[in-house]
């Protein structure tokens, strides 16, 4: 087994009835593993890729309301999309357990940023587990369903690629699943009353759980102490000097502050080792060293980083020479040579107008040599961004990005009479995440935007066509239909 299989086994052994999610690194393979782990038929649950993470969580919450356990699989940036129902669900309350599996990407292998999902535990005031190994991940997921049912909020499990790929051996055991639907008595309270109930019952229960959980481990060996969480705990354990103490935290929100303060008071120096941001470190005070003091780097943590920090423990601060990595150094992620959209990208480039892109394949046109995009903030963002330009420009959006959230940008553009040309890369797949089928919104778009035209992206008159559309008043949509050779099964 590896971490992926451990997660799937934990979902099956928790009796989860529905798994939803949105593909993306590093969690795409998790949904696929649900299919091929060879689960027994009674373990199988409903699972689907949803069009966006907000919808994915809404489905999971609906399942919970009816008394069935559910899970959401998302990459870290998806946490931004599902944050709305997540934050409200904490005071709204849930029924059967809801677990959100957030795949973070420290090191930014295949993402648009390096954000830390653990922050969402603080924003939504819900529990967060940050396991160090696949074995712990298996236990955390099973615990998370029980905790979710006790405190009546969703619970977040933060995972990373290295953990998901690590080999493991787990002992499987089915959890008790005497789940209940949502208790509708909550509607007898006002919205303010719900918040007060949350702080009288749910949050203190979370804190009590965090202080007493056996998943947090405390090993006292000497005067130097390391506090860590997540995969870095595994790294710390493998290179730790024999006279260093270790507080390995698995439940990181709420923090077990009594336990941590006891650990701090019993040691002379404390190093905090965590990925990606100083989430734990920022909540501690006193003699704590870590990212904020320059001892540890932001982002991914390696054994070399930890060894270096051990050597610098006598220093109050360390000057970290952060050198921003360049595309030249790492090598650009380029559009495939045989991409059917290359002629279209080249034609748009020649028009010399502002261009907003998306987080699908078009993101690879942003850097040299093509340098086509002016901006690409998030999946589905290009239409909204182009509406904000001070002159008529072009929004490039994939069909998956359009369904994910771009469609709201299009509705807003029509509603508020913005001026732009929208180019939809209609290849019917989410090519960046493995070729999952994208919804075809051509009918919906053409009924909503009068000037909608389907084109072949290899059309030699593309530049002229685009230029005519740019000169016209209002919104034009171009549906550029082509098959992605990477996922073409015809
Ligand atoms: S994956 Fe497909 S759509 Fe994306 S750049 Fe390559 S050929 Fe083009």
Coordinates of C-alpha atoms and ligand atoms in Angstrom, one line a residue:
X1 CA 0.0 0.0 0.0
X2 CA 0.9 3.6 -0.3
X3 CA -0.6 6.8 1.2
X4 CA -3.2 6.9 -1.6
X5 CA -4.4 3.4 -0.8
X6 CA -4.4 4.2 3.0
X7 CA -6.7 7.1 2.5
X8 CA -9.1 5.1 0.3
X9 CA -9.1 2.2 2.8
X10 CA -9.8 4.7 5.6
X11 CA -12.8 6.1 3.7
X12 CA -14.1 2.6 3.0
X13 CA -13.5 1.5 6.6
X14 CA -15.4 4.6 7.9
X15 CA -18.5 3.6 5.9
X16 CA -18.4 6.7 3.8
X17 CA -21.4 6.8 1.4
X18 CA -20.5 9.7 -0.9
X19 CA -17.2 11.1 -2.1
X20 CA -17.1 14.2 -4.3
X21 CA -14.1 16.3 -5.4
X22 CA -12.4 18.3 -8.1
X23 CA -9.3 16.9 -9.8
X24 CA -5.9 18.5 -9.4
X25 CA -2.4 17.8 -8.1
X26 CA -1.8 16.0 -5.8
X27 CA -5.2 14.4 -5.2
X28 CA -6.4 13.4 -8.7
X29 CA -5.2 9.8 -8.2
X30 CA -7.2 9.5 -5.0
X31 CA -10.6 9.4 -6.7
X32 CA -9.1 7.0 -9.3
X33 CA -7.8 4.8 -6.5
X34 CA -11.4 4.5 -5.2
X35 CA -12.1 2.6 -8.4
X36 CA -9.1 0.3 -8.5
X37 CA -8.2 -0.7 -5.0
X38 CA -10.3 -3.8 -5.4
X39 CA -12.8 -2.7 -2.7
X40 CA -15.5 -5.2 -1.9
X41 CA -18.9 -4.3 -3.3
X42 CA -20.2 -3.4 0.2
X43 CA -17.3 -0.8 0.5
X44 CA -18.2 1.0 -2.6
X45 CA -19.7 4.4 -2.3
X46 CA -21.1 7.0 -4.7
X47 CA -18.2 9.1 -6.0
X48 CA -18.0 11.9 -8.6
X49 CA -15.8 14.6 -9.9
X50 CA -17.9 17.8 -9.4
X51 CA -17.6 20.9 -11.5
X52 CA -16.3 22.9 -8.6
X53 CA -15.3 22.5 -4.9
X54 CA -18.2 24.5 -3.6
X55 CA -20.7 22.2 -5.3
X56 CA -18.6 19.2 -4.1
X57 CA -18.9 20.3 -0.5
X58 CA -22.6 21.1 -0.9
X59 CA -23.2 17.6 -2.0
X60 CA -21.3 16.2 0.9
X61 CA -23.2 18.4 3.3
X62 CA -26.5 17.2 1.8
X63 CA -25.4 13.6 2.3
X64 CA -24.5 14.4 5.9
X65 CA -27.9 16.1 6.5
X66 CA -29.5 12.7 5.6
X67 CA -27.3 10.8 8.0
X68 CA -24.7 9.4 5.6
X69 CA -21.0 10.0 5.9
X70 CA -19.3 11.9 3.1
X71 CA -15.9 13.2 2.0
X72 CA -14.6 15.8 -0.4
X73 CA -11.3 15.5 -2.2
X74 CA -9.7 18.8 -3.3
X75 CA -6.4 20.4 -4.0
X76 CA -5.4 23.2 -1.7
X77 CA -6.7 26.0 -4.0
X78 CA -10.0 24.3 -4.1
X79 CA -10.3 25.2 -0.4
X80 CA -10.7 28.8 -1.5
X81 CA -13.8 27.8 -3.5
X82 CA -15.5 25.7 -0.9
X83 CA -14.7 28.2 1.9
X84 CA -18.2 29.7 1.8
X85 CA -20.3 26.7 2.7
X86 CA -17.4 25.4 4.9
X87 CA -17.4 28.5 7.2
X88 CA -21.1 28.6 7.6
X89 CA -21.4 24.8 8.1
X90 CA -19.6 25.1 11.5
X91 CA -22.4 27.1 13.1
X92 CA -25.2 25.6 10.9
X93 CA -24.1 22.1 12.2
X94 CA -23.9 18.9 10.2
X95 CA -25.4 15.4 10.7
X96 CA -23.2 12.4 9.8
X97 CA -19.4 13.0 9.5
X98 CA -18.0 15.2 6.7
X99 CA -14.3 15.0 6.0
X100 CA -12.5 17.3 3.6
X101 CA -9.3 15.9 2.2
X102 CA -7.1 18.8 1.2
X103 CA -4.0 18.0 -0.9
X104 CA -1.4 20.7 -0.5
X105 CA 1.5 21.2 -2.8
X106 CA 4.5 22.4 -0.8
X107 CA 7.3 23.0 -3.4
X108 CA 4.6 24.0 -6.0
X109 CA 5.1 21.0 -8.3
X110 CA 1.9 21.6 -10.3
X111 CA -0.2 24.4 -8.8
X112 CA -0.7 28.1 -9.1
X113 CA 0.4 28.9 -5.5
X114 CA 1.9 27.3 -2.4
X115 CA -0.9 28.0 0.1
X116 CA -1.4 26.2 3.3
X117 CA -4.9 24.5 3.9
X118 CA -4.4 24.4 7.6
X119 CA -5.3 28.1 7.7
X120 CA -8.9 27.2 6.8
X121 CA -9.2 25.4 10.1
X122 CA -8.7 28.8 11.8
X123 CA -11.0 30.7 9.4
X124 CA -13.9 28.2 9.7
X125 CA -13.1 27.1 13.3
X126 CA -13.1 23.5 12.4
X127 CA -10.7 20.7 13.3
X128 CA -7.7 20.0 11.1
X129 CA -5.5 16.9 11.1
X130 CA -2.0 17.0 9.6
X131 CA -0.8 13.4 9.5
X132 CA 2.9 12.5 9.2
X133 CA 2.7 9.1 7.6
X134 CA 0.1 7.1 5.6
X135 CA -0.5 5.0 8.8
X136 CA -1.4 8.1 10.7
X137 CA -3.5 9.4 7.8
X138 CA -5.5 6.2 8.0
X139 CA -6.2 6.7 11.7
X140 CA -6.9 10.4 11.3
X141 CA -9.6 9.9 8.6
X142 CA -11.3 7.3 10.8
X143 CA -11.1 9.6 13.8
X144 CA -12.2 12.6 11.8
X145 CA -15.6 11.1 11.0
X146 CA -16.2 10.4 14.7
X147 CA -15.0 13.9 15.7
X148 CA -17.1 15.5 12.9
X149 CA -20.2 13.8 14.4
X150 CA -19.3 14.9 17.9
X151 CA -18.6 18.6 17.2
X152 CA -21.1 18.7 14.2
X153 CA -18.7 20.4 11.8
X154 CA -16.7 19.2 8.8
X155 CA -13.1 18.2 9.6
X156 CA -10.2 18.9 7.4
X157 CA -7.3 16.4 6.7
X158 CA -4.3 18.1 5.1
X159 CA -2.2 15.7 2.9
X160 CA 0.8 16.3 0.7
X161 CA 2.3 14.4 -2.3
X162 CA 5.2 12.9 -0.4
X163 CA 2.8 11.4 2.1
X164 CA 0.4 10.1 -0.5
X165 CA 3.3 8.3 -2.3
X166 CA 5.0 6.8 0.8
X167 CA 4.8 3.1 1.2
X168 CA 3.0 1.8 4.3
X169 CA 1.5 -1.2 6.0
X170 CA -1.8 -0.6 7.8
X171 CA -4.0 -2.8 9.9
X172 CA -7.5 -2.2 8.7
X173 CA -10.5 -2.1 11.0
X174 CA -14.1 -1.0 10.3
X175 CA -15.4 2.0 12.4
X176 CA -18.7 2.0 14.2
X177 CA -21.1 3.9 12.0
X178 CA -24.1 4.7 14.1
X179 CA -24.6 8.0 12.3
X180 CA -27.6 10.4 12.6
X181 CA -29.1 13.0 10.3
X182 CA -28.9 16.7 11.1
X183 CA -30.7 17.6 14.2
X184 CA -33.3 20.2 13.0
X185 CA -33.6 21.7 16.5
X186 CA -30.8 24.0 15.4
X187 CA -33.4 26.0 13.5
X188 CA -34.9 27.1 16.8
X189 CA -31.9 29.3 17.3
X190 CA -31.2 32.6 15.7
X191 CA -28.1 33.0 13.6
X192 CA -26.4 34.7 16.5
X193 CA -27.7 31.9 18.8
X194 CA -26.1 29.3 16.5
X195 CA -22.8 31.1 16.9
X196 CA -23.2 31.2 20.7
X197 CA -24.1 27.5 20.7
X198 CA -21.0 26.8 18.6
X199 CA -18.7 28.5 21.2
X200 CA -20.5 26.9 24.2
X201 CA -20.5 23.3 22.8
X202 CA -18.6 22.5 19.6
X203 CA -15.4 24.6 20.0
X204 CA -14.7 23.5 23.6
X205 CA -15.2 19.9 22.5
X206 CA -12.6 20.4 19.7
X207 CA -10.1 21.9 22.2
X208 CA -10.7 19.0 24.6
X209 CA -10.2 16.5 21.8
X210 CA -6.9 18.2 20.7
X211 CA -5.5 18.3 24.2
X212 CA -6.2 14.6 24.8
X213 CA -5.7 13.0 21.4
X214 CA -3.2 10.1 21.3
X215 CA -2.4 11.1 17.7
X216 CA -0.2 14.0 19.2
X217 CA 2.9 12.4 20.6
X218 CA 5.4 13.9 23.1
X219 CA 8.9 12.4 23.5
X220 CA 11.1 14.0 26.2
X221 CA 14.8 13.4 25.7
X222 CA 16.8 16.6 26.4
X223 CA 16.8 20.4 26.6
X224 CA 16.2 21.0 22.9
X225 CA 12.8 20.5 21.5
X226 CA 11.2 20.2 18.1
X227 CA 7.5 20.8 17.5
X228 CA 6.4 19.6 14.1
X229 CA 3.3 18.5 12.1
X230 CA 2.5 16.7 8.9
X231 CA 5.1 15.0 6.7
X232 CA 7.9 17.1 8.3
X233 CA 7.3 15.1 11.5
X234 CA 8.4 12.0 9.7
X235 CA 11.5 13.8 8.4
X236 CA 12.3 15.1 11.9
X237 CA 11.9 11.6 13.4
X238 CA 14.3 10.1 10.9
X239 CA 17.2 12.5 11.5
X240 CA 16.6 13.7 15.1
X241 CA 19.7 13.8 17.4
X242 CA 19.2 11.3 20.3
X243 CA 19.1 14.1 22.9
X244 CA 16.4 16.2 21.3
X245 CA 12.7 16.0 22.4
X246 CA 9.9 15.9 19.9
X247 CA 6.3 17.0 20.1
X248 CA 4.7 15.7 16.9
X249 CA 1.3 17.3 16.3
X250 CA -1.3 15.6 14.2
X251 CA -4.2 17.7 15.3
X252 CA -3.2 21.2 14.4
X253 CA -6.5 23.1 14.8
X254 CA -7.4 23.9 17.4
X255 CA -3.9 23.6 18.7
X256 CA -3.4 21.7 22.0
X257 CA -2.0 24.8 23.7
X258 CA -1.7 23.3 27.2
X259 CA 0.4 20.4 25.9
X260 CA 2.5 22.8 23.7
X261 CA 3.0 25.3 26.5
X262 CA 4.2 22.4 28.8
X263 CA 6.6 21.3 26.1
X264 CA 7.9 24.8 25.6
X265 CA 8.4 25.4 29.4
X266 CA 10.3 22.1 29.7
X267 CA 12.9 23.0 27.0
X268 CA 15.6 25.7 26.5
X269 CA 15.1 26.1 22.7
X270 CA 12.3 25.1 20.5
X271 CA 12.3 24.7 16.7
X272 CA 9.0 24.5 14.8
X273 CA 9.2 22.4 11.6
X274 CA 6.1 22.6 9.4
X275 CA 4.9 23.0 5.8
X276 CA 4.0 25.4 4.2
X277 CA 3.4 28.5 6.2
X278 CA 4.3 29.2 9.9
X279 CA 0.7 28.3 11.0
X280 CA 1.7 26.7 14.3
X281 CA 4.7 29.0 14.9
X282 CA 2.5 32.2 14.5
X283 CA 0.3 30.9 17.3
X284 CA 3.1 30.4 19.8
X285 CA 5.1 32.9 21.8
X286 CA 8.5 32.9 23.6
X287 CA 11.6 31.0 22.6
X288 CA 10.3 29.6 19.4
X289 CA 12.4 29.4 16.3
X290 CA 11.3 28.5 12.8
X291 CA 10.3 30.2 9.6
X292 CA 9.7 33.6 11.2
X293 CA 13.3 33.6 12.6
X294 CA 14.8 32.4 9.3
X295 CA 15.8 29.0 10.7
X296 CA 13.4 27.1 8.4
X297 CA 12.4 27.9 4.8
X298 CA 8.9 28.7 3.7
X299 CA 7.3 26.0 1.5
X300 CA 8.6 22.5 1.3
X301 CA 10.8 21.2 4.1
X302 CA 13.7 18.8 3.4
X303 CA 15.9 16.8 5.7
X304 CA 18.8 19.2 4.8
X305 CA 16.7 22.2 5.9
X306 CA 16.1 20.5 9.3
X307 CA 19.7 19.5 9.8
X308 CA 20.8 23.1 9.0
X309 CA 18.3 24.5 11.5
X310 CA 19.6 22.1 14.2
X311 CA 23.1 23.6 13.7
X312 CA 21.7 27.1 14.0
X313 CA 19.7 26.6 17.2
X314 CA 22.1 28.8 19.2
X315 CA 21.2 31.8 17.0
X316 CA 18.2 34.0 17.6
X317 CA 17.7 34.7 13.9
X318 CA 19.2 33.3 10.7
X319 CA 19.5 35.4 7.5
X320 CA 17.7 33.4 4.9
X321 CA 18.8 34.2 1.4
X322 CA 15.5 33.8 -0.5
X323 CA 16.3 33.8 -4.2
X324 CA 13.1 33.7 -6.3
X325 CA 13.3 30.7 -8.6
X326 CA 13.1 31.7 -12.3
X327 CA 11.4 30.0 -15.2
X328 CA 14.9 29.8 -16.9
X329 CA 16.3 27.9 -13.9
X330 CA 13.4 25.4 -13.5
X331 CA 12.5 25.2 -17.2
X332 CA 9.2 26.4 -18.6
X333 CA 6.1 24.2 -18.8
X334 CA 5.3 24.5 -22.4
X335 CA 2.3 24.0 -24.5
X336 CA 2.5 20.6 -26.3
X337 CA 4.1 20.9 -29.8
X338 CA 1.1 19.3 -31.4
X339 CA -1.5 21.3 -29.5
X340 CA -4.4 22.2 -31.8
X341 CA -4.7 25.6 -30.1
X342 CA -1.2 26.8 -30.9
X343 CA -2.4 28.7 -34.1
X344 CA -5.1 30.3 -32.1
X345 CA -2.7 31.4 -29.4
X346 CA -0.4 32.8 -32.0
X347 CA -3.2 34.7 -33.7
X348 CA -4.3 36.3 -30.4
X349 CA -0.7 37.3 -29.6
X350 CA -0.6 39.3 -32.9
X351 CA -3.6 41.3 -31.9
X352 CA -1.8 43.2 -29.2
X353 CA -4.7 43.5 -26.8
X354 CA -4.8 42.6 -23.1
X355 CA -5.4 38.9 -22.6
X356 CA -6.7 37.2 -19.4
X357 CA -6.1 33.5 -19.1
X358 CA -7.1 30.6 -17.0
X359 CA -5.5 27.9 -15.0
X360 CA -6.0 25.3 -17.6
X361 CA -3.5 24.6 -20.4
X362 CA -3.6 28.3 -21.4
X363 CA -1.5 29.1 -18.3
X364 CA 1.5 27.6 -20.2
X365 CA 1.2 30.5 -22.7
X366 CA 2.0 33.1 -20.1
X367 CA 5.8 32.6 -19.8
X368 CA 8.3 33.0 -22.6
X369 CA 8.6 32.1 -25.4
X370 CA 4.9 32.8 -26.1
X371 CA 4.3 35.5 -23.3
X372 CA 0.7 35.7 -24.3
X373 CA -1.2 36.2 -21.1
X374 CA -1.3 39.4 -19.1
X375 CA -2.9 37.7 -16.0
X376 CA -4.3 34.4 -14.8
X377 CA -5.5 34.5 -11.3
X378 CA -7.5 31.4 -10.8
X379 CA -9.5 28.7 -12.5
X380 CA -12.5 30.3 -14.2
X381 CA -11.3 33.9 -13.5
X382 CA -10.4 35.1 -17.0
X383 CA -13.8 36.5 -18.1
X384 CA -14.2 38.6 -14.9
X385 CA -10.6 39.8 -15.2
X386 CA -11.0 40.8 -18.8
X387 CA -14.1 42.8 -17.9
X388 CA -11.9 44.9 -15.6
X389 CA -9.5 45.8 -18.4
X390 CA -9.5 49.5 -19.4
X391 CA -10.0 48.5 -23.0
X392 CA -11.6 45.7 -24.9
X393 CA -9.6 42.6 -24.5
X394 CA -9.8 38.8 -24.7
X395 CA -10.6 36.2 -22.1
X396 CA -9.3 32.7 -22.8
X397 CA -11.0 30.0 -20.8
X398 CA -11.1 26.2 -20.9
X399 CA -14.5 24.4 -21.0
X400 CA -13.8 23.0 -17.6
X401 CA -12.9 26.4 -16.3
X402 CA -16.1 27.8 -17.7
X403 CA -18.2 25.2 -15.9
X404 CA -16.1 25.5 -12.7
X405 CA -16.8 29.2 -12.1
X406 CA -16.2 31.1 -15.3
X407 CA -19.9 30.9 -16.2
X408 CA -20.6 33.4 -13.4
X409 CA -18.1 35.8 -15.0
X410 CA -20.0 35.4 -18.3
X411 CA -23.4 36.0 -16.7
X412 CA -22.0 39.1 -15.0
X413 CA -20.4 40.3 -18.2
X414 CA -23.7 40.1 -20.1
X415 CA -25.8 41.5 -17.2
X416 CA -23.5 44.5 -16.9
X417 CA -23.0 45.0 -20.6
X418 CA -19.2 44.6 -20.6
X419 CA -17.1 44.7 -23.7
X420 CA -14.9 41.6 -24.4
X421 CA -14.2 38.6 -26.6
X422 CA -14.4 35.3 -24.8
X423 CA -12.5 32.4 -26.4
X424 CA -13.6 29.0 -25.0
X425 CA -11.1 26.2 -25.6
X426 CA -13.7 23.6 -26.2
X427 CA -11.7 20.3 -26.0
X428 CA -14.2 18.5 -23.8
X429 CA -11.6 17.5 -21.2
X430 CA -9.8 19.0 -18.2
X431 CA -6.4 18.4 -19.8
X432 CA -4.2 19.7 -17.0
X433 CA -5.5 17.2 -14.5
X434 CA -5.6 14.1 -16.5
X435 CA -8.4 14.4 -19.1
X436 CA -11.5 14.2 -16.9
X437 CA -14.6 14.9 -19.1
X438 CA -15.7 18.6 -19.0
X439 CA -19.3 19.6 -19.3
X440 CA -20.3 21.0 -22.8
X441 CA -21.9 24.3 -22.2
X442 CA -22.0 25.3 -25.9
X443 CA -25.8 25.2 -26.0
X444 CA -26.2 27.2 -22.8
X445 CA -23.6 29.8 -23.9
X446 CA -25.1 30.3 -27.4
X447 CA -28.6 30.8 -26.0
X448 CA -27.2 33.4 -23.6
X449 CA -24.7 35.3 -25.8
X450 CA -26.2 36.2 -29.2
X451 CA -22.8 36.6 -30.9
X452 CA -21.5 33.0 -30.3
X453 CA -19.6 31.3 -33.1
X454 CA -17.9 27.9 -33.3
X455 CA -14.5 27.9 -35.0
X456 CA -11.7 25.5 -35.8
X457 CA -8.6 26.8 -34.0
X458 CA -6.5 25.9 -37.0
X459 CA -8.6 28.2 -39.2
X460 CA -6.1 30.4 -41.2
X461 CA -8.4 33.5 -40.9
X462 CA -8.4 33.5 -37.2
X463 CA -6.6 36.8 -36.7
X464 CA -9.1 38.6 -39.0
X465 CA -12.0 36.9 -37.3
X466 CA -10.8 37.9 -33.8
X467 CA -10.0 41.4 -35.0
X468 CA -13.6 41.9 -36.4
X469 CA -15.0 40.7 -33.1
X470 CA -12.8 43.1 -31.1
X471 CA -14.1 46.0 -33.2
X472 CA -17.8 45.1 -32.6
X473 CA -19.8 46.4 -29.6
X474 CA -20.6 44.1 -26.8
X475 CA -19.6 40.5 -26.0
X476 CA -18.6 37.9 -28.5
X477 CA -18.0 34.3 -27.6
X478 CA -15.8 32.0 -29.8
X479 CA -16.1 28.3 -29.1
X480 CA -12.8 26.9 -30.4
X481 CA -13.5 23.2 -30.8
X482 CA -10.6 20.7 -31.1
X483 CA -9.6 17.4 -29.6
X484 CA -6.7 17.3 -27.2
X485 CA -4.3 14.7 -28.7
X486 CA -3.2 13.7 -25.2
X487 CA -6.7 12.4 -24.4
X488 CA -8.3 11.8 -27.8
X489 CA -9.9 8.3 -27.8
X490 CA -11.7 8.6 -31.1
Ligands
LIG1 S1 -2.7 18.8 -23.0 FE1 -3.9 19.0 -24.9 S2 -4.9 21.0 -24.8 FE2 -3.3 21.0 -23.3 S3 -1.5 21.9 -24.4 FE3 -1.3 19.7 -24.6 S4 -2.4 19.2 -26.5 FE4 -3.0 21.3 -25.9

